[in-house]
Coordinates of C-alpha atoms in Angstrom, one line a residue:
M1 CA -12.0 -11.4 -27.0
N2 CA -11.6 -14.8 -25.3
E3 CA -9.9 -14.1 -21.9
R4 CA -9.6 -17.7 -20.9
V5 CA -6.2 -19.3 -20.7
K6 CA -6.0 -23.1 -20.9
I7 CA -3.6 -24.8 -18.4
A8 CA -2.5 -28.3 -19.4
K9 CA -3.4 -31.1 -17.0
N10 CA 0.1 -32.5 -16.9
Q11 CA 1.6 -29.2 -16.0
M12 CA -0.4 -28.8 -12.8
P13 CA 1.9 -28.4 -9.7
E14 CA 1.1 -30.1 -6.4
T15 CA 0.8 -26.7 -4.7
P16 CA -1.1 -23.6 -6.0
N17 CA 0.9 -20.9 -7.8
V18 CA -0.3 -17.5 -6.7
L19 CA 0.7 -14.3 -8.4
V20 CA 0.9 -11.2 -6.1
C21 CA 1.1 -7.9 -7.9
P22 CA 1.4 -4.5 -6.1
L23 CA 1.2 -1.2 -7.8
D24 CA 4.6 0.7 -7.9
W25 CA 3.4 4.1 -6.7
G26 CA 5.4 4.3 -3.5
L27 CA 6.4 1.4 -1.2
G28 CA 3.0 1.2 0.6
H29 CA 1.4 -1.1 -1.9
A30 CA 4.3 -3.5 -1.6
T31 CA 4.5 -3.4 2.2
R32 CA 0.9 -4.3 2.8
C33 CA 1.3 -7.3 0.6
V34 CA 3.9 -8.7 3.1
P35 CA 1.4 -10.4 5.4
I36 CA -0.5 -11.8 2.4
I37 CA 2.7 -13.4 1.0
R38 CA 3.7 -14.7 4.5
H39 CA 0.3 -16.4 4.8
L40 CA 0.5 -17.9 1.3
I41 CA 3.9 -19.3 2.1
S42 CA 2.6 -20.8 5.3
L43 CA -0.2 -22.4 3.3
K44 CA 2.5 -24.1 1.1
C45 CA 1.7 -22.0 -1.9
R46 CA 4.3 -21.1 -4.5
V47 CA 4.4 -17.3 -4.5
L48 CA 5.3 -15.3 -7.6
I49 CA 5.7 -11.6 -7.2
A50 CA 5.3 -9.3 -10.2
G51 CA 6.1 -5.6 -10.2
S52 CA 8.8 -3.0 -10.8
G53 CA 10.9 -0.3 -9.3
R54 CA 11.3 0.2 -5.6
S55 CA 8.3 -2.0 -4.8
L56 CA 9.9 -5.0 -6.5
N57 CA 13.3 -4.3 -4.9
F58 CA 11.7 -4.1 -1.4
L59 CA 9.9 -7.5 -1.8
R60 CA 13.0 -9.1 -3.1
S61 CA 14.7 -8.1 0.1
E62 CA 11.9 -9.5 2.2
F63 CA 11.2 -12.8 0.3
A64 CA 14.3 -14.3 -1.2
E65 CA 12.5 -17.6 -1.6
A66 CA 9.8 -16.2 -3.9
S67 CA 9.9 -16.0 -7.7
F68 CA 10.0 -12.6 -9.3
I69 CA 8.6 -11.2 -12.6
H70 CA 9.2 -7.8 -14.0
L71 CA 5.9 -6.1 -14.8
P72 CA 6.0 -2.4 -15.6
S73 CA 3.8 -0.1 -13.7
Y74 CA 1.6 2.6 -15.2
R75 CA 3.4 5.7 -16.4
F76 CA 2.3 8.7 -14.4
F77 CA 3.6 12.3 -14.3
Y78 CA 3.6 14.0 -10.9
S79 CA 5.0 17.5 -10.7
A80 CA 5.8 19.7 -7.8
K81 CA 2.9 22.0 -8.6
N82 CA 0.0 20.0 -10.2
R83 CA -2.6 18.5 -8.0
M84 CA -2.8 14.8 -8.0
A85 CA -6.3 14.6 -9.6
R86 CA -5.3 16.9 -12.4
S87 CA -2.1 15.0 -12.9
M88 CA -4.0 11.8 -13.2
L89 CA -6.4 13.2 -15.7
L90 CA -3.5 14.4 -17.8
S91 CA -1.9 10.9 -17.5
T92 CA -5.2 9.0 -18.2
P93 CA -4.2 7.9 -21.8
M94 CA -0.9 6.4 -20.5
I95 CA -2.6 4.8 -17.6
L96 CA -5.3 3.2 -19.8
W97 CA -2.6 1.9 -22.2
G98 CA -0.7 0.5 -19.2
I99 CA -3.8 -1.3 -18.0
F100 CA -4.3 -2.8 -21.5
C101 CA -0.7 -3.9 -21.7
E102 CA -0.5 -5.5 -18.3
H103 CA -3.8 -7.4 -19.1
R104 CA -2.2 -8.9 -22.2
R105 CA 1.0 -9.7 -20.3
L106 CA -0.9 -11.5 -17.6
K107 CA -2.2 -14.1 -20.1
K108 CA 1.4 -14.9 -21.0
I109 CA 2.4 -15.1 -17.4
I110 CA -0.4 -17.4 -16.6
R111 CA 0.7 -19.8 -19.4
K112 CA 4.4 -19.7 -18.7
H113 CA 4.2 -20.0 -14.9
Q114 CA 1.0 -22.0 -14.6
V115 CA -0.6 -19.4 -12.3
H116 CA -3.7 -20.5 -10.4
A117 CA -4.8 -17.2 -8.8
V118 CA -3.9 -13.5 -8.9
I119 CA -3.9 -11.0 -6.0
S120 CA -3.8 -7.5 -7.5
D121 CA -3.1 -4.5 -5.3
N122 CA -4.6 -1.6 -7.3
R123 CA -3.6 -2.9 -10.7
F124 CA -6.7 -2.9 -12.9
G125 CA -5.5 -5.0 -15.7
L126 CA -4.6 -8.1 -13.8
W127 CA -7.8 -10.2 -14.2
N128 CA -8.5 -13.3 -16.2
K129 CA -11.7 -15.4 -16.5
S130 CA -9.8 -18.7 -16.3
I131 CA -8.6 -18.3 -12.7
P132 CA -9.7 -16.6 -9.4
C133 CA -8.5 -13.0 -9.5
V134 CA -8.7 -10.7 -6.4
Y135 CA -8.5 -6.9 -6.5
M136 CA -7.4 -5.2 -3.2
T137 CA -7.9 -1.6 -2.4
H138 CA -9.1 0.6 0.4
Q139 CA -10.2 3.3 -2.0
V140 CA -13.5 2.2 -3.6
R141 CA -14.8 5.8 -3.6
I142 CA -12.5 8.2 -5.3
K143 CA -11.9 11.6 -3.7
T144 CA -11.0 14.6 -5.8
G145 CA -10.0 18.2 -5.1
P146 CA -12.6 21.0 -4.7
G147 CA -12.5 22.0 -8.4
L148 CA -13.1 18.5 -9.6
R149 CA -15.9 17.3 -7.3
F150 CA -18.2 17.1 -10.3
L151 CA -16.1 14.2 -11.6
E152 CA -16.4 12.0 -8.5
P153 CA -19.6 10.2 -9.7
V154 CA -18.0 9.4 -13.1
L155 CA -14.7 8.3 -11.5
H156 CA -16.7 6.1 -9.1
K157 CA -18.5 4.4 -11.9
I158 CA -15.3 3.8 -13.8
N159 CA -13.6 2.4 -10.7
R160 CA -16.5 0.0 -10.1
L161 CA -16.4 -1.2 -13.7
F162 CA -12.8 -2.2 -13.4
I163 CA -13.1 -3.8 -10.0
K164 CA -16.1 -5.9 -11.1
K165 CA -13.9 -7.6 -13.6
F166 CA -12.3 -9.4 -10.7
N167 CA -13.9 -12.3 -8.8
R168 CA -13.5 -10.6 -5.4
L169 CA -12.7 -7.3 -3.8
W170 CA -10.6 -7.3 -0.7
I171 CA -10.8 -4.2 1.5
P172 CA -7.9 -4.0 4.1
D173 CA -9.8 -2.3 6.9
N174 CA -12.2 -3.1 9.8
E175 CA -15.7 -3.7 8.6
N176 CA -17.1 -2.1 11.8
N177 CA -16.3 1.1 13.7
P178 CA -13.8 2.3 14.4
N179 CA -12.2 2.0 11.0
L180 CA -9.3 3.6 9.2
S181 CA -10.6 4.5 5.8
G182 CA -14.0 6.1 6.4
E183 CA -16.0 7.0 3.3
L184 CA -13.3 5.7 1.0
S185 CA -14.3 2.1 1.5
H186 CA -17.4 2.0 3.7
Q187 CA -19.9 3.5 1.2
A188 CA -21.3 2.6 -2.2
L189 CA -20.5 -1.1 -1.9
A190 CA -23.9 -2.3 -3.1
G191 CA -23.6 -5.0 -5.8
M192 CA -19.8 -5.6 -5.3
N193 CA -18.5 -9.0 -4.2
H194 CA -16.4 -7.5 -1.4
Q195 CA -14.8 -8.7 1.8
F196 CA -13.2 -6.7 4.6
I197 CA -10.0 -8.5 5.6
G198 CA -8.8 -6.1 8.4
P199 CA -5.8 -3.7 8.3
L200 CA -2.7 -5.2 6.7
S201 CA 0.8 -4.4 8.0
R202 CA 4.2 -6.0 7.4
F203 CA 4.5 -5.9 11.2
S204 CA 1.5 -8.2 11.7
G205 CA 2.5 -11.5 13.1
S206 CA 6.2 -10.5 13.4
E207 CA 8.4 -11.3 16.4
P208 CA 8.0 -9.3 19.5
I209 CA 10.7 -6.8 20.4
D210 CA 12.9 -7.8 23.4
D211 CA 15.9 -5.6 23.3
Q212 CA 15.6 -1.8 23.1
P213 CA 19.0 -0.5 22.0
E214 CA 19.4 3.2 23.0
E215 CA 20.8 4.1 19.6
E216 CA 17.5 2.9 18.0
S217 CA 15.3 5.1 20.1
C218 CA 14.4 8.7 19.3
D219 CA 11.9 11.5 20.1
I220 CA 10.8 11.9 16.4
L221 CA 11.0 9.3 13.7
A222 CA 10.5 10.8 10.2
L223 CA 9.4 8.3 7.5
I224 CA 9.8 9.7 4.0
S225 CA 7.9 8.1 1.2
G226 CA 5.8 8.8 -1.9
P227 CA 6.3 10.0 -5.4
E228 CA 9.0 12.4 -6.6
P229 CA 9.6 15.2 -6.5
Q230 CA 7.5 15.6 -3.3
R231 CA 9.4 12.9 -1.5
S232 CA 12.7 14.8 -1.8
I233 CA 11.0 18.1 -1.0
F234 CA 9.7 16.7 2.3
E235 CA 13.0 15.1 3.1
A236 CA 14.8 18.4 2.6
M237 CA 12.3 20.2 4.9
I238 CA 13.0 17.7 7.7
V239 CA 16.8 18.0 7.3
E240 CA 16.7 21.8 7.2
Q241 CA 14.4 22.1 10.3
A242 CA 16.1 19.5 12.4
S243 CA 18.7 21.9 13.7
T244 CA 15.9 24.1 15.1
V245 CA 14.6 21.3 17.3
Q246 CA 16.2 20.1 20.5
K247 CA 15.0 16.6 20.0
K248 CA 16.7 13.4 18.8
I249 CA 15.5 12.7 15.3
I250 CA 15.9 9.7 13.0
L251 CA 15.0 10.1 9.3
L252 CA 14.3 7.1 7.1
R253 CA 14.6 8.0 3.4
G254 CA 12.6 5.0 2.1
L255 CA 15.1 4.3 -0.7
P256 CA 15.9 0.5 -0.9
G257 CA 19.2 0.0 -2.6
G258 CA 20.5 3.4 -1.4
K259 CA 23.8 3.9 0.6
T260 CA 24.0 1.6 3.6
N261 CA 26.0 3.9 5.8
L262 CA 24.4 5.9 8.6
E263 CA 24.8 9.6 8.3
I264 CA 24.9 11.6 11.5
N265 CA 24.4 15.4 11.7
N266 CA 24.1 16.8 15.3
N267 CA 20.7 15.5 16.5
L268 CA 19.7 14.0 13.2
S269 CA 20.5 10.4 12.0
I270 CA 19.7 9.4 8.5
Y271 CA 19.1 5.9 7.1
P272 CA 18.4 5.2 3.4
H273 CA 16.3 2.1 4.1
L274 CA 15.9 -0.6 6.8
E275 CA 14.5 -4.1 6.8
S276 CA 11.2 -4.6 8.5
D277 CA 12.4 -6.0 11.8
R278 CA 14.7 -3.0 12.5
L279 CA 12.1 -0.5 11.2
K280 CA 9.6 -2.0 13.6
R281 CA 12.1 -1.5 16.5
L282 CA 12.5 2.2 15.5
I283 CA 8.8 2.8 15.3
V284 CA 8.1 1.2 18.6
N285 CA 10.9 3.1 20.4
A286 CA 10.0 6.5 18.8
G287 CA 8.1 9.1 20.8
I288 CA 6.1 10.1 17.7
V289 CA 6.2 9.3 14.0
V290 CA 6.1 11.9 11.3
C291 CA 5.0 10.6 7.9
R292 CA 2.7 10.8 5.0
S293 CA -0.9 9.9 5.6
G294 CA -0.7 7.1 3.0
Y295 CA -3.0 4.2 3.9
S296 CA -0.2 1.6 4.3
S297 CA 1.6 3.9 6.8
I298 CA -1.7 4.4 8.7
M299 CA -2.2 0.6 8.9
D300 CA 1.4 0.1 10.2
L301 CA 0.9 2.7 12.9
A302 CA -2.5 1.3 13.9
V303 CA -1.1 -2.3 14.3
L304 CA 1.8 -0.9 16.4
G305 CA -0.4 1.4 18.4
K306 CA 1.7 4.5 17.8
K307 CA 1.2 8.3 18.0
A308 CA 1.7 10.1 14.7
F309 CA 1.8 13.4 13.0
F310 CA 0.8 13.4 9.3
V311 CA 2.0 15.5 6.4
P312 CA -0.1 14.6 3.3
T313 CA 1.6 14.6 0.0
P314 CA 0.5 17.9 -1.7
G315 CA -2.4 17.3 -4.1
Q316 CA -3.1 13.7 -3.0
T317 CA -6.7 14.1 -2.1
E318 CA -6.9 10.6 -0.6
Q319 CA -4.1 11.4 1.9
E320 CA -5.6 14.8 2.7
Y321 CA -9.0 13.1 3.4
L322 CA -7.5 10.4 5.6
A323 CA -5.4 13.0 7.6
K324 CA -8.6 15.1 8.3
Y325 CA -10.6 12.0 9.0
L326 CA -8.2 10.8 11.7
R327 CA -7.9 14.2 13.2
E328 CA -11.7 14.6 13.4
H329 CA -11.7 11.3 15.4
G330 CA -9.1 12.6 17.8
I331 CA -6.5 10.1 16.7
C332 CA -3.7 12.0 15.1
N333 CA -2.9 15.6 14.1
F334 CA -1.7 16.8 10.7
S335 CA -0.3 19.7 8.8
P336 CA -0.2 20.6 5.1
Q337 CA 3.4 20.3 3.8
G338 CA 3.6 24.0 3.0
E339 CA 2.8 24.9 6.6
F340 CA 4.8 22.1 8.3
K341 CA 7.0 23.0 11.3
L342 CA 9.0 20.2 12.9
A343 CA 9.1 22.2 16.1
E344 CA 5.3 21.9 16.4
V345 CA 5.1 18.2 16.1
T346 CA 5.2 17.2 19.8
K347 CA 3.5 20.3 21.2
Q348 CA -0.1 19.1 20.8
S349 CA 0.5 15.4 20.8
D350 CA -1.2 15.0 24.2
L351 CA -4.4 16.2 22.7
F352 CA -4.6 13.1 20.4
T353 CA -4.9 9.5 21.4
G354 CA -2.8 8.0 18.7
F355 CA -3.5 4.4 17.7
R356 CA -3.0 2.9 21.2
G357 CA -5.7 0.3 21.8
F358 CA -7.1 0.6 18.2
P359 CA -9.0 -2.6 17.5
I360 CA -7.6 -4.7 14.6
E361 CA -10.1 -7.1 12.9
N362 CA -8.5 -10.1 11.2
G363 CA -10.2 -11.4 8.1
L364 CA -7.2 -12.3 6.0
E365 CA -6.9 -15.9 7.0
K366 CA -10.6 -16.5 6.1
A367 CA -10.2 -14.6 2.8
L368 CA -7.1 -16.7 1.8
A369 CA -8.9 -20.0 2.8
E370 CA -11.8 -19.0 0.5
M371 CA -9.3 -18.2 -2.3
I372 CA -7.6 -21.6 -2.0
K373 CA -11.0 -23.3 -2.2
S374 CA -11.7 -21.3 -5.3
I375 CA -8.4 -22.4 -6.8
N376 CA -9.2 -26.0 -6.1
Q377 CA -12.6 -25.7 -7.8
S378 CA -10.9 -23.9 -10.8
V379 CA -8.2 -26.6 -11.1
K380 CA -10.8 -29.4 -11.0
G381 CA -12.8 -27.6 -13.7
L382 CA -9.7 -27.3 -16.0
S383 CA -8.7 -30.9 -15.5
R384 CA -12.1 -32.4 -16.7

């Protein structure tokens, strides 16, 4: 199959058109694309954002000046009981079909919008031989549960096969120690055209906080995220246990487009969703943050130098690994969701350093400059 898409000379815009596509499995993939989109806009690129669901809604609220394209995500069934790895195995036919469909849709998008480069956050089908295509992930090595460890070598090979379809692999982490992802992205990189671009956060490069309103400070800030039904289960646990804790608690539901009013119940305040500037203020002012150990949340907390208590999404082996990895390094404590007690969150926090003083390497500007150079070379080749 010929994957090349011809772009007519007379349709070339003066500035590069860059397509940014986060996976819609929770908001994290979208939030870590925020600094990338900001940098692209500062480089005078025209940014097109493709996605679906909450991720697309979130990015619409952050970048009104961008162009948006609906691109369905992979269908994936996640139950309250099944482990993530087993659920993914059961969903494999739908995921593979989704990858095939988005790969075909990309060719139409390139033609219609004259796209010059693609940045794909964990979407395997978004590559094309005609233009520079970047794949971004922190999970080069796939972790499975104890009963499926024998599959890890096979999953790793499949992961590499997909990633090598792209021109470049971006890893959002420090290349050196200390780093945030451990074995997930610092092993088995031989033969891969990879580049560490440093931790990415929507709070990177944002304005400093001057005012500290008392109503936007709390002892515990609970950030609820992730796939259903576990997102709602975790939220219900926080709400139920809040009355047993003599602390001021703010709960953020992570539901863009939800009710905008603030609900107050004794020591608990609930927000459906907040824009980045206000969320940054809440995180900075919080005594400790309770959240999933999703990688985007970890990067946000590292950039802001916060203390945290992690509750991995049940069955998500990647989150379980990251929570254990950070506890082993004395950074943050964690608890399985089934054993979580809100009253225990602050009791041992002094035993962990949190992310205060955590070094943040910055390779994004260099990576984007190299991508723009690749675009120029690609455009010159097409115009001959």
